[in-house]
Structures are given as C-alpha cells and as structure tokens.
PDB file of C-alpha atoms in Angstrom:
ATOM      1  CA  MET A   1       7.558  -6.204  36.644  1.00  0.00           C
ATOM      2  CA  PRO A   2      10.311  -3.654  37.273  1.00  0.00           C
ATOM      3  CA  HIS A   3      10.175  -1.505  40.382  1.00  0.00           C
ATOM      4  CA  HIS A   4      11.637   1.986  40.402  1.00  0.00           C
ATOM      5  CA  LEU A   5      14.028   2.417  43.310  1.00  0.00           C
ATOM      6  CA  MET A   6      15.374   5.927  42.783  1.00  0.00           C
ATOM      7  CA  ASN A   7      15.182   8.753  40.258  1.00  0.00           C
ATOM      8  CA  LEU A   8      18.564   9.827  38.851  1.00  0.00           C
ATOM      9  CA  ARG A   9      17.569  13.240  37.539  1.00  0.00           C
ATOM     10  CA  HIS A  10      19.662  15.972  39.222  1.00  0.00           C
ATOM     11  CA  VAL A  11      21.576  13.378  41.276  1.00  0.00           C
ATOM     12  CA  PRO A  12      25.270  14.265  41.622  1.00  0.00           C
ATOM     13  CA  ASP A  13      27.731  11.757  40.181  1.00  0.00           C
ATOM     14  CA  ASP A  14      29.315  11.074  43.567  1.00  0.00           C
ATOM     15  CA  GLU A  15      25.941  10.140  45.068  1.00  0.00           C
ATOM     16  CA  ALA A  16      25.102   7.802  42.174  1.00  0.00           C
ATOM     17  CA  ASP A  17      28.551   6.199  42.482  1.00  0.00           C
ATOM     18  CA  GLU A  18      28.055   5.680  46.220  1.00  0.00           C
ATOM     19  CA  ILE A  19      24.658   4.055  45.636  1.00  0.00           C
ATOM     20  CA  ARG A  20      26.102   1.748  42.968  1.00  0.00           C
ATOM     21  CA  ALA A  21      28.861   0.739  45.398  1.00  0.00           C
ATOM     22  CA  LEU A  22      26.266   0.206  48.160  1.00  0.00           C
ATOM     23  CA  PHE A  23      24.179  -2.082  45.942  1.00  0.00           C
ATOM     24  CA  GLU A  24      27.260  -3.994  44.795  1.00  0.00           C
ATOM     25  CA  GLU A  25      28.517  -4.371  48.375  1.00  0.00           C
ATOM     26  CA  HIS A  26      25.191  -5.818  49.542  1.00  0.00           C
ATOM     27  CA  GLY A  27      24.634  -7.927  46.423  1.00  0.00           C
ATOM     28  CA  VAL A  28      21.465  -6.167  45.319  1.00  0.00           C
ATOM     29  CA  ASN A  29      20.403  -7.293  41.846  1.00  0.00           C
ATOM     30  CA  TYR A  30      19.569  -3.983  40.130  1.00  0.00           C
ATOM     31  CA  TYR A  31      19.902  -2.252  36.809  1.00  0.00           C
ATOM     32  CA  GLU A  32      20.253   1.388  35.839  1.00  0.00           C
ATOM     33  CA  THR A  33      18.792   3.593  33.144  1.00  0.00           C
ATOM     34  CA  PRO A  34      20.511   6.937  32.556  1.00  0.00           C
ATOM     35  CA  PRO A  35      18.499  10.167  32.466  1.00  0.00           C
ATOM     36  CA  SER A  36      18.064  11.568  28.980  1.00  0.00           C
ATOM     37  CA  PHE A  37      19.990  14.631  27.870  1.00  0.00           C
ATOM     38  CA  TRP A  38      16.783  16.506  27.054  1.00  0.00           C
ATOM     39  CA  GLY A  39      15.096  15.730  30.381  1.00  0.00           C
ATOM     40  CA  ILE A  40      12.376  13.545  28.863  1.00  0.00           C
ATOM     41  CA  SER A  41      13.177  10.318  30.716  1.00  0.00           C
ATOM     42  CA  MET A  42      14.135  10.431  34.354  1.00  0.00           C
ATOM     43  CA  GLY A  43      16.493   7.476  34.487  1.00  0.00           C
ATOM     44  CA  GLY A  44      17.065   5.655  37.720  1.00  0.00           C
ATOM     45  CA  PHE A  45      17.843   2.496  39.598  1.00  0.00           C
ATOM     46  CA  TRP A  46      15.436  -0.394  39.083  1.00  0.00           C
ATOM     47  CA  ALA A  47      14.932  -3.933  40.391  1.00  0.00           C
ATOM     48  CA  HIS A  48      12.774  -6.815  39.158  1.00  0.00           C
ATOM     49  CA  ASP A  49      12.371  -8.983  42.241  1.00  0.00           C
ATOM     50  CA  GLY A  50      10.005  -7.841  45.019  1.00  0.00           C
ATOM     51  CA  THR A  51      12.323  -9.027  47.811  1.00  0.00           C
ATOM     52  CA  GLU A  52      15.224  -7.177  46.201  1.00  0.00           C
ATOM     53  CA  VAL A  53      13.074  -4.051  46.070  1.00  0.00           C
ATOM     54  CA  GLU A  54      12.348  -4.132  49.792  1.00  0.00           C
ATOM     55  CA  ARG A  55      15.995  -4.740  50.667  1.00  0.00           C
ATOM     56  CA  ALA A  56      17.220  -2.054  48.246  1.00  0.00           C
ATOM     57  CA  LYS A  57      14.725   0.518  49.546  1.00  0.00           C
ATOM     58  CA  ALA A  58      15.821  -0.165  53.120  1.00  0.00           C
ATOM     59  CA  LEU A  59      19.466   0.297  52.100  1.00  0.00           C
ATOM     60  CA  LEU A  60      18.602   3.501  50.232  1.00  0.00           C
ATOM     61  CA  LYS A  61      16.687   4.880  53.208  1.00  0.00           C
ATOM     62  CA  ASP A  62      19.666   4.334  55.530  1.00  0.00           C
ATOM     63  CA  TYR A  63      22.109   5.680  52.950  1.00  0.00           C
ATOM     64  CA  GLN A  64      20.085   8.818  52.267  1.00  0.00           C
ATOM     65  CA  ALA A  65      19.671   9.568  55.970  1.00  0.00           C
ATOM     66  CA  GLY A  66      23.454   9.327  56.402  1.00  0.00           C
ATOM     67  CA  ARG A  67      24.138  11.395  53.288  1.00  0.00           C
ATOM     68  CA  GLN A  68      21.721  14.096  54.420  1.00  0.00           C
ATOM     69  CA  ARG A  69      23.494  14.271  57.778  1.00  0.00           C
ATOM     70  CA  ARG A  70      26.951  14.435  56.135  1.00  0.00           C
ATOM     71  CA  GLN A  71      25.890  17.100  53.635  1.00  0.00           C
ATOM     72  CA  ARG A  72      24.281  19.216  56.356  1.00  0.00           C
ATOM     73  CA  GLU A  73      27.441  18.988  58.459  1.00  0.00           C
ATOM     74  CA  ALA A  74      29.564  19.983  55.447  1.00  0.00           C
ATOM     75  CA  TRP A  75      27.244  22.925  54.712  1.00  0.00           C
ATOM     76  CA  GLU A  76      27.346  24.108  58.343  1.00  0.00           C
ATOM     77  CA  GLU A  77      31.143  23.821  58.337  1.00  0.00           C
ATOM     78  CA  ALA A  78      31.303  25.864  55.130  1.00  0.00           C
ATOM     79  CA  LEU A  79      29.135  28.532  56.760  1.00  0.00           C
ATOM     80  CA  ARG A  80      31.431  28.617  59.801  1.00  0.00           C
ATOM     81  CA  GLN A  81      34.427  29.079  57.489  1.00  0.00           C
ATOM     82  CA  GLY A  82      32.680  31.827  55.516  1.00  0.00           C
ATOM     83  CA  ARG A  83      32.244  29.740  52.359  1.00  0.00           C
ATOM     84  CA  GLY A  84      28.433  29.663  52.371  1.00  0.00           C
ATOM     85  CA  ASP A  85      26.261  29.954  49.286  1.00  0.00           C
ATOM     86  CA  GLY A  86      23.738  32.518  50.478  1.00  0.00           C
ATOM     87  CA  VAL A  87      23.237  35.945  48.923  1.00  0.00           C
ATOM     88  CA  TRP A  88      25.223  37.614  51.675  1.00  0.00           C
ATOM     89  CA  HIS A  89      28.184  35.282  51.182  1.00  0.00           C
ATOM     90  CA  GLN A  90      28.010  35.850  47.428  1.00  0.00           C
ATOM     91  CA  PHE A  91      28.008  39.609  48.065  1.00  0.00           C
ATOM     92  CA  LEU A  92      31.049  39.321  50.323  1.00  0.00           C
ATOM     93  CA  ARG A  93      32.945  37.294  47.710  1.00  0.00           C
ATOM     94  CA  LYS A  94      31.901  39.207  44.561  1.00  0.00           C
ATOM     95  CA  PRO A  95      30.249  42.510  45.479  1.00  0.00           C
ATOM     96  CA  VAL A  96      30.471  44.051  41.978  1.00  0.00           C
ATOM     97  CA  THR A  97      28.787  41.027  40.363  1.00  0.00           C
ATOM     98  CA  VAL A  98      25.968  40.995  42.923  1.00  0.00           C
ATOM     99  CA  ILE A  99      25.376  44.746  42.600  1.00  0.00           C
ATOM    100  CA  ALA A 100      25.334  44.477  38.776  1.00  0.00           C
ATOM    101  CA  ALA A 101      22.841  41.598  38.936  1.00  0.00           C
ATOM    102  CA  LEU A 102      20.598  43.537  41.319  1.00  0.00           C
ATOM    103  CA  ALA A 103      20.789  46.627  39.109  1.00  0.00           C
ATOM    104  CA  ALA A 104      19.822  44.536  36.071  1.00  0.00           C
ATOM    105  CA  LEU A 105      16.953  43.042  38.029  1.00  0.00           C
ATOM    106  CA  VAL A 106      15.656  46.472  39.063  1.00  0.00           C
ATOM    107  CA  PHE A 107      15.981  47.755  35.476  1.00  0.00           C
ATOM    108  CA  ILE A 108      14.087  44.803  33.989  1.00  0.00           C
ATOM    109  CA  LEU A 109      11.423  45.081  36.668  1.00  0.00           C
ATOM    110  CA  GLY A 110      11.088  48.820  36.009  1.00  0.00           C
ATOM    111  CA  VAL A 111      10.779  48.362  32.256  1.00  0.00           C
ATOM    112  CA  SER A 112       8.230  45.588  32.754  1.00  0.00           C
ATOM    113  CA  LEU A 113       6.076  47.548  35.186  1.00  0.00           C
ATOM    114  CA  ALA A 114       6.379  51.005  33.560  1.00  0.00           C
ATOM    115  CA  PRO A 115       3.287  50.641  31.325  1.00  0.00           C
ATOM    116  CA  PHE A 116       1.166  49.645  34.309  1.00  0.00           C
ATOM    117  CA  LEU A 117       2.456  52.458  36.494  1.00  0.00           C
ATOM    118  CA  LYS A 118       1.593  55.046  33.802  1.00  0.00           C
ATOM    119  CA  LEU A 119      -2.022  53.878  33.739  1.00  0.00           C
ATOM    120  CA  GLY A 120      -2.736  55.137  37.245  1.00  0.00           C
TER     121      GLY A 120
END
C-alpha cells in the first residue's frame, strides 16, 4: 500500500528539486504525483515499502529543519538589507501603490457598511 511522504501543493520548485536530489542521493525508492492544475489532487512524494517510508520521513525531517533554518536566515538578512516583505517595506518601496490599495479598501468597506450605518 502506498504511503504519502509529502504534499506537493504550494511547494516551490527549488524545494521539490532538492527533495528529489535528496531521495536520489540516498537511494530512496519513491515515486511522484504532480498536483493538479485545478487544485483537486494534492500530488506528492510516495513510497510503497514500509522501511523506505521510515527512512524517507527521517530524511525529510532533517531536510525540512535545515531548509527552515536557511529560509529564516535569508529572510532575516533581507530585513537587515531593507528588502523585507512586510507592509511597511512595501510602503517604503511603492508608497503610491500602497496608498491606492488602502484607499480602495476603505472605499469598499464604506460602501459595504453604509446600509448598516444608516439603520442606526
């Protein structure tokens, strides 16, 4: 019976490539199903053999811990260099776009709530 090792929905291509290389390097017997375009099937990495599953999950656990650490370090470095992805950093990079989006948000909120505000 197949065992699901990892979901591939919303997984970046570089991460999937690194996991494929990791499995190939360690000789893990696995197969892959791609996620569907419409989001119906999740896709993922699978294995048939129970011993392969345990070994693959251990490799994935170590890999994901290392990837999380590397991604966090890259994010912190981007913040130090002023390339963060927060609202404030977006405002500093594109103030007109952020102000226009906020104005549109306030307008839509006002139009949506106007009937309720007139009731009271």
